Tab-separated table of C-alpha atoms in Angstrom:
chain	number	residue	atom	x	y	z
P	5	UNK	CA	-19.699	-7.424	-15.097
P	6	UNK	CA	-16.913	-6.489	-17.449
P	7	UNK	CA	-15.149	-9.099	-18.956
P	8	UNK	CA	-11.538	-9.478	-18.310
P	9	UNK	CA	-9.167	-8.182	-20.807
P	10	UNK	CA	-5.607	-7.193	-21.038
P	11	UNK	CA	-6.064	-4.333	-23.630
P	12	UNK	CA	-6.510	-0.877	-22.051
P	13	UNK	CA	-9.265	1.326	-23.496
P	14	UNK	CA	-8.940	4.518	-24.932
P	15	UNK	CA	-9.958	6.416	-21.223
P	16	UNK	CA	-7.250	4.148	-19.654
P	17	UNK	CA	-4.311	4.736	-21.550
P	18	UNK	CA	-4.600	8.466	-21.329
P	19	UNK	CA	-4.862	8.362	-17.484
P	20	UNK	CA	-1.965	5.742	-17.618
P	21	UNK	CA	-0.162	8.378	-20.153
P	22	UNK	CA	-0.907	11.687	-17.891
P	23	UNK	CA	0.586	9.135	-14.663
P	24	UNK	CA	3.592	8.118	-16.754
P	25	UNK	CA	4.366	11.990	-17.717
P	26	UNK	CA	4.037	13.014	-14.188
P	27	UNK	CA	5.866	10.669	-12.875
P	28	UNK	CA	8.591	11.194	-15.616
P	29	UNK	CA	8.851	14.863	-15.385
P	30	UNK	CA	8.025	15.352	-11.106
P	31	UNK	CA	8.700	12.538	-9.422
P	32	UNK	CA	11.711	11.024	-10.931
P	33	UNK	CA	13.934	14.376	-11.077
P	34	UNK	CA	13.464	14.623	-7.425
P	35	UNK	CA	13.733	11.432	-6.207
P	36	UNK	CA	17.130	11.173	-5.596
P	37	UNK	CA	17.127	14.198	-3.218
P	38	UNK	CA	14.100	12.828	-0.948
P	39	UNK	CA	15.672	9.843	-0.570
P	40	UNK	CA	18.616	11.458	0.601
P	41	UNK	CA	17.237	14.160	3.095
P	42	UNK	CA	14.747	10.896	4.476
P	43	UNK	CA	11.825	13.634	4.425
P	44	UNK	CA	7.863	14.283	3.336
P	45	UNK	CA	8.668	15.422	0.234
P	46	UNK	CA	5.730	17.735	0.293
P	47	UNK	CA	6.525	20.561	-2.667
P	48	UNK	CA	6.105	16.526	-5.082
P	49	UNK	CA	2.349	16.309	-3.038
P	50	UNK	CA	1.887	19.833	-3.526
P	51	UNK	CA	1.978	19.479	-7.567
P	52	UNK	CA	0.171	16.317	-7.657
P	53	UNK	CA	-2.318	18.016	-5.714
P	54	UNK	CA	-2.264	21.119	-8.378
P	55	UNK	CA	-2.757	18.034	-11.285
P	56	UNK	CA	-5.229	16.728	-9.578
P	57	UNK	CA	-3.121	13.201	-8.927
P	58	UNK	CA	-3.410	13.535	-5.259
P	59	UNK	CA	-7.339	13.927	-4.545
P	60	UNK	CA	-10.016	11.429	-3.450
P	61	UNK	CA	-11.872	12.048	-6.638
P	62	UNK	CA	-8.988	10.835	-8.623
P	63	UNK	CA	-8.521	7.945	-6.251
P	64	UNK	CA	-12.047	7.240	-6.554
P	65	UNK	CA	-12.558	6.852	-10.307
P	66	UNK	CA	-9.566	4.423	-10.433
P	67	UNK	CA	-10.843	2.786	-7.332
P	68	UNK	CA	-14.517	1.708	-9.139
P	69	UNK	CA	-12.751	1.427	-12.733
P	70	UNK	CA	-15.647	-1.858	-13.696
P	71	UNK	CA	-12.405	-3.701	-15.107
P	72	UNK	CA	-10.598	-3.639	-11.548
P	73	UNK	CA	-7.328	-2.357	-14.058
P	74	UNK	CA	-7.930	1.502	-12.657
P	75	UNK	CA	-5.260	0.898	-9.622
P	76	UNK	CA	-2.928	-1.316	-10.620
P	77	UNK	CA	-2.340	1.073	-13.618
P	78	UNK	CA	-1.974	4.111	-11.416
P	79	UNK	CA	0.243	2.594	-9.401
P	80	UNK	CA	2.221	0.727	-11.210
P	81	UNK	CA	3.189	4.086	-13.211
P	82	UNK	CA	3.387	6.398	-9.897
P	83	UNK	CA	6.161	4.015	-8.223
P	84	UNK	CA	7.662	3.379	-11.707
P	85	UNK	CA	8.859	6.847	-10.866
P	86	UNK	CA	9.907	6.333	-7.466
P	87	UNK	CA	8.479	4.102	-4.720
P	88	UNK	CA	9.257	6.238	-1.652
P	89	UNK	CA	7.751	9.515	-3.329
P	90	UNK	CA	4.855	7.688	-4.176
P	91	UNK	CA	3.861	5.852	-1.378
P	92	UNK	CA	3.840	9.883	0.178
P	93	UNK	CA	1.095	10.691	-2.557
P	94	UNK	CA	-0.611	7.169	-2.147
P	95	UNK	CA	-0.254	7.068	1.515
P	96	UNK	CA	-3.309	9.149	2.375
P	97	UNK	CA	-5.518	6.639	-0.079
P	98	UNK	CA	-5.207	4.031	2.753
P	99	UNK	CA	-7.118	6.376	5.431
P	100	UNK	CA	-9.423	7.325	3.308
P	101	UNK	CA	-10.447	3.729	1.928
P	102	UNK	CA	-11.082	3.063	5.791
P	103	UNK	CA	-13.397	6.097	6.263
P	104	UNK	CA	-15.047	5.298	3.108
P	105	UNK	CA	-15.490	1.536	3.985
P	106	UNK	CA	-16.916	2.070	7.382
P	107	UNK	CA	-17.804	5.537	7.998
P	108	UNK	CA	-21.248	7.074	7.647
P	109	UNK	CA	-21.771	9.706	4.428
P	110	UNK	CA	-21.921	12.644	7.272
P	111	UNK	CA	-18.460	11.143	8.078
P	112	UNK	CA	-16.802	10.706	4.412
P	113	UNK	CA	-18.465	13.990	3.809
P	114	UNK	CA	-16.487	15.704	7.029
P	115	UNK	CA	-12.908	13.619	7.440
P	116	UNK	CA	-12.154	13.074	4.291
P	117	UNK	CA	-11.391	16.430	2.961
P	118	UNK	CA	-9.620	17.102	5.731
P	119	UNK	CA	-7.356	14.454	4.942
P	120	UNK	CA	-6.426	16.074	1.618
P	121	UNK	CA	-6.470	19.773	2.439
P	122	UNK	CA	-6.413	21.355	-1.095
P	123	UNK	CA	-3.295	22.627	-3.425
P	124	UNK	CA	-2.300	25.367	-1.515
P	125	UNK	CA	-2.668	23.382	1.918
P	126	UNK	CA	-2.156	19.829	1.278
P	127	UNK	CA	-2.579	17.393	4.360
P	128	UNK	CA	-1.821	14.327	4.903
P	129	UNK	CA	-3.559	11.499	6.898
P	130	UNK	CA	-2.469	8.019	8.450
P	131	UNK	CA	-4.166	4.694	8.926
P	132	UNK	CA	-3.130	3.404	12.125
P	133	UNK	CA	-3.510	-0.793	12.472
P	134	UNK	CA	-0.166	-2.487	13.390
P	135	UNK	CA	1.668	-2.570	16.625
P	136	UNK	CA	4.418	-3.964	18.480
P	137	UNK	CA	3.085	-7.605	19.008
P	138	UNK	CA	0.441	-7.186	16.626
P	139	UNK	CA	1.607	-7.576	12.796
P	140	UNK	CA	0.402	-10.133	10.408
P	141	UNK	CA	-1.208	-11.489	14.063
P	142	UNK	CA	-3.935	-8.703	14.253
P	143	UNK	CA	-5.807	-11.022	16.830
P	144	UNK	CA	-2.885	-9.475	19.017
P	145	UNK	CA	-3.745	-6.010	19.429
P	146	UNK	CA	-3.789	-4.697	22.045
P	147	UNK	CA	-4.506	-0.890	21.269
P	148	UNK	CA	-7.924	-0.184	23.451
P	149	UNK	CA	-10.682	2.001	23.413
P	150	UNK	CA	-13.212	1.676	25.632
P	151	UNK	CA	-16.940	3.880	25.748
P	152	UNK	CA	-17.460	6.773	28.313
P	153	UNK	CA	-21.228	6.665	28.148
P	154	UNK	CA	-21.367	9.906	30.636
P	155	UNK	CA	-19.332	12.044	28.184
P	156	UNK	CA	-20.415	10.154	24.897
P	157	UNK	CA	-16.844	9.617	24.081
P	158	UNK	CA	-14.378	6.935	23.531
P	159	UNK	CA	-11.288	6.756	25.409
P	160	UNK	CA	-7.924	4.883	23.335
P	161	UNK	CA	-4.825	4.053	24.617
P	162	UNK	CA	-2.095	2.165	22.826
P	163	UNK	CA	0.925	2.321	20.666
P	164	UNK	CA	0.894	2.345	17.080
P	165	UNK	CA	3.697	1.056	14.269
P	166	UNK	CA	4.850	1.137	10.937
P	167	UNK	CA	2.375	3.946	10.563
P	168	UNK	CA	2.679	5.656	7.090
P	169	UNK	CA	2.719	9.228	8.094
P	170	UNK	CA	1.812	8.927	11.482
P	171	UNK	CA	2.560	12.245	13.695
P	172	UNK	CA	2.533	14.235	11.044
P	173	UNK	CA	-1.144	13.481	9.742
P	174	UNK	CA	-3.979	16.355	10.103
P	175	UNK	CA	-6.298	13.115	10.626
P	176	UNK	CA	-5.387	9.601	11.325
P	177	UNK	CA	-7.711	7.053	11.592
P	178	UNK	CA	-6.532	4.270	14.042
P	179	UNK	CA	-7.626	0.608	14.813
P	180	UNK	CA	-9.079	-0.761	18.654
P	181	UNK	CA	-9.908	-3.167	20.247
P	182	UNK	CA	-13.444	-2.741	21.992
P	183	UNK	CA	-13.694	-6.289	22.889
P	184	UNK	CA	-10.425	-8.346	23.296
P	185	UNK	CA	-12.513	-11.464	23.750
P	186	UNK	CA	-13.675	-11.386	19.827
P	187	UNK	CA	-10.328	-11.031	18.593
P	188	UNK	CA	-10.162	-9.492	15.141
P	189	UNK	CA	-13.860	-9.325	15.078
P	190	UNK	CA	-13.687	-6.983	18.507
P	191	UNK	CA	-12.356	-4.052	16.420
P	192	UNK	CA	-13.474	-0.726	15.646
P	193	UNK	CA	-12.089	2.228	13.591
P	194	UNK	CA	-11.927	5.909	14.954
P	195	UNK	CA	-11.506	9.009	13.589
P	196	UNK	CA	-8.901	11.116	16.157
P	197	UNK	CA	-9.310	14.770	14.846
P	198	UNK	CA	-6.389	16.899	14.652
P	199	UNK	CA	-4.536	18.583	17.287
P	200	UNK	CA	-6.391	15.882	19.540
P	201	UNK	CA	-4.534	16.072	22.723
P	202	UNK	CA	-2.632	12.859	23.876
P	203	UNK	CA	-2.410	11.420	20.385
P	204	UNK	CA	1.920	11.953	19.557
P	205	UNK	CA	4.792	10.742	17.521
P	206	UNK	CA	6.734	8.425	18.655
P	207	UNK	CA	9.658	6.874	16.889
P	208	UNK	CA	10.527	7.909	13.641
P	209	UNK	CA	11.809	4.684	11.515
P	210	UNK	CA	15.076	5.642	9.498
P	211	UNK	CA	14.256	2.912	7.135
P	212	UNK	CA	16.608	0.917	4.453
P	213	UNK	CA	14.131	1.937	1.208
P	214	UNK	CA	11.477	3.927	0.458
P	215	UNK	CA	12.920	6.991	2.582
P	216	UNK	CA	11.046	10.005	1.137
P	217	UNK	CA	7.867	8.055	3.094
P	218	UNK	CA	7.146	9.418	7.012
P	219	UNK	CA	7.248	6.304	8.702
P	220	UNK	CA	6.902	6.505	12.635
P	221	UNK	CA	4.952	5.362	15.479
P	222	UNK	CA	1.899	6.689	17.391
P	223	UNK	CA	1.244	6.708	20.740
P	224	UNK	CA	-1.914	7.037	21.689
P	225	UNK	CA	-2.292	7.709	25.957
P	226	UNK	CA	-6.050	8.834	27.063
P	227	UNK	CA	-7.308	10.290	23.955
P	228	UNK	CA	-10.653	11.224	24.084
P	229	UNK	CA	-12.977	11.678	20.638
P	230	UNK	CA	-16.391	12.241	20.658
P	231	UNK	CA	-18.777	9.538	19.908
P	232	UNK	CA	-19.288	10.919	16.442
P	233	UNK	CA	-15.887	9.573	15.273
P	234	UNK	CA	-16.265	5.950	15.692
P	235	UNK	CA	-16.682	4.875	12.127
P	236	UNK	CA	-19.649	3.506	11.462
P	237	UNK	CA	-21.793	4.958	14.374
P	238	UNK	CA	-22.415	2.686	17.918
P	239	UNK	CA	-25.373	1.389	16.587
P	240	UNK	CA	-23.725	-0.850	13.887
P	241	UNK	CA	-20.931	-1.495	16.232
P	242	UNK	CA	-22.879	-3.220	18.773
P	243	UNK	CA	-25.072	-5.248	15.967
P	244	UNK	CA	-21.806	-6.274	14.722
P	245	UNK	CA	-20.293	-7.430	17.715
P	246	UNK	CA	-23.440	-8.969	18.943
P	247	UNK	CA	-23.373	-11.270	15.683
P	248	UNK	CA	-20.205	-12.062	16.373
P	249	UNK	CA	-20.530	-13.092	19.943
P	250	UNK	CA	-23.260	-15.105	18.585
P	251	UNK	CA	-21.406	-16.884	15.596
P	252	UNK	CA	-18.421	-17.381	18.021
P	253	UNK	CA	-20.620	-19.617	20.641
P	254	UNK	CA	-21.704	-21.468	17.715
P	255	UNK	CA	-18.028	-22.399	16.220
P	256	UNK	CA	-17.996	-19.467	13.889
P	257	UNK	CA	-15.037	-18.062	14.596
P	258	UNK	CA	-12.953	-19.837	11.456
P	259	UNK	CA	-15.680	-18.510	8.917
P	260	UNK	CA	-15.141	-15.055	10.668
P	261	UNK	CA	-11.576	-15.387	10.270
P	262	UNK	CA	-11.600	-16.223	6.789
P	263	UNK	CA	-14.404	-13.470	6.086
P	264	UNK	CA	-11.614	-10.851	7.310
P	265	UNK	CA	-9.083	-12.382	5.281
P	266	UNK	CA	-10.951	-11.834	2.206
P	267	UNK	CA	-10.727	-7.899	2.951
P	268	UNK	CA	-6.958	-8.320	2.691
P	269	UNK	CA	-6.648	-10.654	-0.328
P	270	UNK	CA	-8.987	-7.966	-2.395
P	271	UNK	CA	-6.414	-5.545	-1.068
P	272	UNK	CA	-3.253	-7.045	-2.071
P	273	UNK	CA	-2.573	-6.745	-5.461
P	274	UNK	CA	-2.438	-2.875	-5.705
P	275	UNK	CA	0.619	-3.521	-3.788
P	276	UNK	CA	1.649	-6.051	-5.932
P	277	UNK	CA	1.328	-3.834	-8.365
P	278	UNK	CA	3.067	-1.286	-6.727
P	279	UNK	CA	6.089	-4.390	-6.755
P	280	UNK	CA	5.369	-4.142	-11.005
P	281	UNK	CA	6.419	-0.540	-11.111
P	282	UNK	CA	9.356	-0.801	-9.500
P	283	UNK	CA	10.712	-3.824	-11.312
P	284	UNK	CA	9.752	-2.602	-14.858
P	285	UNK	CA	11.790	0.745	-13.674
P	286	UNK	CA	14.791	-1.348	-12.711
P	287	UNK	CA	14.064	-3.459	-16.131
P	288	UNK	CA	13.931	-0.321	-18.169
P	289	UNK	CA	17.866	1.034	-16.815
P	290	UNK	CA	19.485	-1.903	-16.877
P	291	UNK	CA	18.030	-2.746	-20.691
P	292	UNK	CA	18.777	0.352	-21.685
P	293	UNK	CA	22.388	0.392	-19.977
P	294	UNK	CA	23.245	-3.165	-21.449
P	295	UNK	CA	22.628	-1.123	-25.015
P	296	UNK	CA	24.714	1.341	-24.253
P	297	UNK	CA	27.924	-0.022	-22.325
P	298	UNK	CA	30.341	-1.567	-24.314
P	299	UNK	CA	33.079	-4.142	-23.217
P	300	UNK	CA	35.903	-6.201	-25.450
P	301	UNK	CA	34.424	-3.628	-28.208
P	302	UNK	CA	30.760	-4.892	-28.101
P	303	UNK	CA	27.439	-3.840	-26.293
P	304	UNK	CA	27.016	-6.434	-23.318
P	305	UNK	CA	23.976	-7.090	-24.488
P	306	UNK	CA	25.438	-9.127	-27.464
P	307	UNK	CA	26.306	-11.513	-24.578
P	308	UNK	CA	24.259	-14.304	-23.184
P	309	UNK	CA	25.123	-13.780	-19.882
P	310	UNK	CA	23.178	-10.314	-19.976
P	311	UNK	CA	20.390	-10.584	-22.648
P	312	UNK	CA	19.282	-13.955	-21.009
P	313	UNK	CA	18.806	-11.833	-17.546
P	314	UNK	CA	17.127	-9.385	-19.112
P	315	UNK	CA	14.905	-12.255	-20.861
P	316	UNK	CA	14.216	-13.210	-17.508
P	317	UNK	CA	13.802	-10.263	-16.043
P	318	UNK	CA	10.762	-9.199	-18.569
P	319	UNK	CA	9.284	-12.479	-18.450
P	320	UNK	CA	8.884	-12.245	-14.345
P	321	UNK	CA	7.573	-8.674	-14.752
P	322	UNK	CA	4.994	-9.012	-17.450
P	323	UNK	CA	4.118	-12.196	-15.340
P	324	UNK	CA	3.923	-10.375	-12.371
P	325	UNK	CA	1.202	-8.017	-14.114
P	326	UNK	CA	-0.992	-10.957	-15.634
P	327	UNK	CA	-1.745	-11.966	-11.696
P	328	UNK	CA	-2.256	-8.480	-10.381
P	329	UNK	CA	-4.878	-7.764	-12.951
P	330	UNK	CA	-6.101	-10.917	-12.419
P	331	UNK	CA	-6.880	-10.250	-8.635
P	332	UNK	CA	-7.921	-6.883	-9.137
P	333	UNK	CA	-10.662	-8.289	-12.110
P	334	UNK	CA	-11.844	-10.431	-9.832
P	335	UNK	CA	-11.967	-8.019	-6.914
P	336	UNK	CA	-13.927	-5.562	-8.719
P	337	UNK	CA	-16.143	-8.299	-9.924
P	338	UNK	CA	-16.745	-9.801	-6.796
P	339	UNK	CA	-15.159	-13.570	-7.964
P	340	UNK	CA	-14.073	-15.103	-5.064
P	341	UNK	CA	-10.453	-15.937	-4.645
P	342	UNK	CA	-10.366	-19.813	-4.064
P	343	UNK	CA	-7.130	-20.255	-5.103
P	344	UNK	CA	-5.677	-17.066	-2.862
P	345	UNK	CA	-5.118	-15.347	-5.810
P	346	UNK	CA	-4.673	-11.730	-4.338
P	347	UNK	CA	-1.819	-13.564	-2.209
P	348	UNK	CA	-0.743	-15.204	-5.487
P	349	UNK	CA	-0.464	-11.532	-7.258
P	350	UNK	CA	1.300	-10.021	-3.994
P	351	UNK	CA	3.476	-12.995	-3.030
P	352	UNK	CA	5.007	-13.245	-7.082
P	353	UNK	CA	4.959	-9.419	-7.885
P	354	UNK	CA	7.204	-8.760	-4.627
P	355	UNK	CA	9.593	-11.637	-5.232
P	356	UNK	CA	9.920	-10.617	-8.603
P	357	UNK	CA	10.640	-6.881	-7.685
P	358	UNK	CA	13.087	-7.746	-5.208
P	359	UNK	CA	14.919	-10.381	-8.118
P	360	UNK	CA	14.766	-7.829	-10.614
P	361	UNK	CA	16.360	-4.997	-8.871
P	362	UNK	CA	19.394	-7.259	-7.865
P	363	UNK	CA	19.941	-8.570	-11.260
P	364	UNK	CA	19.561	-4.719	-12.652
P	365	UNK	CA	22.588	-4.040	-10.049
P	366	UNK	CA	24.555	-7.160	-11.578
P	367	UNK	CA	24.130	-5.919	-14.766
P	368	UNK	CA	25.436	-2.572	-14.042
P	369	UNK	CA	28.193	-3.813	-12.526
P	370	UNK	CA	30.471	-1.363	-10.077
P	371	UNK	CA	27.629	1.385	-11.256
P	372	UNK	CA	24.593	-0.095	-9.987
P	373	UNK	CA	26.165	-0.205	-6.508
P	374	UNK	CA	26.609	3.229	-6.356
P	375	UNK	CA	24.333	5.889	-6.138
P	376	UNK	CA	25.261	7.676	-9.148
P	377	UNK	CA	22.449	5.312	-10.493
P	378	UNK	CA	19.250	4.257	-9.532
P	379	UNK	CA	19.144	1.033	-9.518
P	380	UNK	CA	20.815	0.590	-5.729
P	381	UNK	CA	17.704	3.021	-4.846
P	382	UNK	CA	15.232	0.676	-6.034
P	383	UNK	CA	16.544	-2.508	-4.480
P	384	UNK	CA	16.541	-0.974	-1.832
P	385	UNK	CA	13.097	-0.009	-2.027
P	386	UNK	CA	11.942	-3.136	-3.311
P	387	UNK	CA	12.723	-4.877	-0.088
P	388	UNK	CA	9.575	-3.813	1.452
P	389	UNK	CA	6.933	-4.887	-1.286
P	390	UNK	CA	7.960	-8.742	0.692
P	391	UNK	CA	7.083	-7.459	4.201
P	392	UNK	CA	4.130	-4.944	4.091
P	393	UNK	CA	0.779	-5.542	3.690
P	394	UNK	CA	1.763	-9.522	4.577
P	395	UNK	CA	4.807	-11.051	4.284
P	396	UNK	CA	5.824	-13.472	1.779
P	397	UNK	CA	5.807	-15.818	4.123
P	398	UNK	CA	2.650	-14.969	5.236
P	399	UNK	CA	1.206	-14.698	1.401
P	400	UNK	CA	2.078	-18.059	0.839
P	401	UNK	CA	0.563	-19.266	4.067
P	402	UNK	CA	-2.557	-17.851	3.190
P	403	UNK	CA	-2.212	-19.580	-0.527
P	404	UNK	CA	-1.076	-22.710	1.205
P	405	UNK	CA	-4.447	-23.229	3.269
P	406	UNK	CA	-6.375	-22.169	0.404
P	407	UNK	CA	-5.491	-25.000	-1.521
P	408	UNK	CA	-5.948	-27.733	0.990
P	409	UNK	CA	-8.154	-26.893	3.159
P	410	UNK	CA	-6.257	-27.196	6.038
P	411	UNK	CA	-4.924	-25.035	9.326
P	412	UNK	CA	-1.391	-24.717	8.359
P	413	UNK	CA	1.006	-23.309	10.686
């Protein structure tokens, strides 16, 4: 087990450096534009593909990083750059941590490239889990898919939400009920290949922030996929569901809640850190502005008004980053959270993104609200970092029955 530190090695900061450049010289030049035309900006994939940025293999080296700091650092640098470009490089990371989760090695070995393409075809895929009615309350879903044991193949119908390049993904892997009765623990992951007929777009969001990201429904009516791409293979799936009926006539049902709530809490604070990188890029104009701008004959940052916000606004950030690498230490490290603390690292890290931005505006003045600067691009972005992946007010739900024990509602 590596011990915790907050001192990068030598193999860290040179991925962190290479992420920082990229970001620096790509990402940030173009973001502007993206956010503008509300579009995949796919010629930005395209070169992180040619860097070797947007690959499994890179995803996967920061992903089992033995000091948990691997993600947070990649991320933290990518959306420093831009959060809506980089949650179009990122988004793919989310289907492809479900395949490799569940999915057998015939499967990673199959769906996963496919998800990727290569540099001169880059593809995209989608992860599929909220609806409608069925948010934060996944118990709710009511996206189906039920066996055809003459054809070996599993039928889904359903709609689909919030789905990070949904429609336009070569593969998307999308979440069922097989067994409404279990709740949660009745779901099941499936592959749907592409060109699978019956699987379409539906809505495309025109969303507030984070713009250059394809956000959309999917509607899902009598798609058929072969036995093959249930994740996991049928065997485990009924093993899995028979413990589960099993635990749930003995009063289980509370540990099996809290067993799936774990998955999300090890989860949350690469978002959270995704929350860092857009408040230290906020930080960084507005410090750098207050410098620079001079009223009554003086930099405003000779004033108390502004220096103390940007005390303030440091202090949040770096404090932001102490919890996320916190959570993602003890993710890595298997410590369990008994305090919540991947909601702790999600729950501060958004609030903080969504203060900093605003006081980054403030400190521009009659500039920051305009979008000859970026800091009205990044509040605006920064308002989702409070509702995806949890709320806030679901974070400090979780955190608040942590603590005592109790079934808060």
């Amino acid at each position: 087990m590596a011990e915790f530190t907050m001192e990068l090695n030598d193999e860290q900061k040179e991925v962190r450096d290479w992420l920082h450049g990229f970001a620096a010289d790509v990402i940030r030049p173009a973001a502007a534009e993206w956010d503008e035309r509300e579009e995949t900006p796919w010629p930005v994939i395209q070169e992180a593909a040619k860097v070797g940025i947007y690959s499994l293999d890179f995803y996967a080296q920061q992903y089992f990083d033995s000091t948990g700091l691997g993600i947070p650092m990649a991320m933290e640098e990518l959306f420093w750059g831009d959060a809506g470009i980089a949650l179009s490089i990122v988004g793919t990371g989310l289907a492809a941590v479900g395949v490799l989760a569940n999915g057998t090695e015939e499967q990673i070995g199959t769906w996963i490239p496919q998800m990727y393409g290569d540099a001169t075809d880059v593809k995209v895929a989608a992860f599929c889990s909220s609806e409608p009615d069925a948010g934060s309350d996944v118990a709710s879903m009511r996206t189906r898919a039920v066996y055809d044991e003459a054809k070996d193949e599993w039928v889904i119908n359903g709609t689909k939400t919030w789905a990070t390049n949904g429609g336009i993904a070569n593969v998307h892997v999308v979440v069922a009920s097989v067994d409404p009765e279990l709740g949660s623990k009745g779901h099941a992951s499936f592959i749907v290949p592409p060109n699978t007929p019956g699987l379409a777009q539906g809505q495309k969001f025109k969303k507030h922030g984070i713009r250059a990201s394809h956000t959309a429904e999917v509607i899902l009516d009598n798609v058929r996929v072969p036995g093959s791409c249930l994740l996991g293979g049928k065997e485990k799936l009924d093993e899995r569901l028979a413990r589960a009926r099993e635990k749930a006539r003995q009063g289980g049902g509370e540990r099996l809640k809290n067993a799936a709530m774990a998955t999300f809490e090890a989860s949350r604070p690469a978002v959270g850190a995704m929350a860092v990188g857009t408040a230290r890029a906020a930080y960084e104009v507005a410090l750098d502005y207050a410098r620079t701008r001079e009223q009554f004959g003086r930099p405003i940052i000779d004033n108390q008004g502004v220096a103390f916000q940007l005390a303030d606004m440091r202090t949040q950030i770096d404090a932001a980053r102490l919890l996320v690498w916190r959570a993602s230490w003890m993710a890595i490290n298997g410590k369990p959270f008994t305090a919540a603390e991947g909601s702790m690292s999600k729950l501060f890290a958004s609030e903080t993104a969504k203060t900093v931005t605003a006081q980054a505006i403030q400190i521009l003045g009659g500039n920051g609200y305009t979008r000859e600067y970026p800091v009205e691009r990044m509040h605006r972005d920064a308002a989702i970092y409070t509702i995806f992946e949890g709320t806030s007010e679901i974070q400090r739900l979780v955190i608040a029955r942590t603590i005592s024990g109790m079934p808060i509602r």
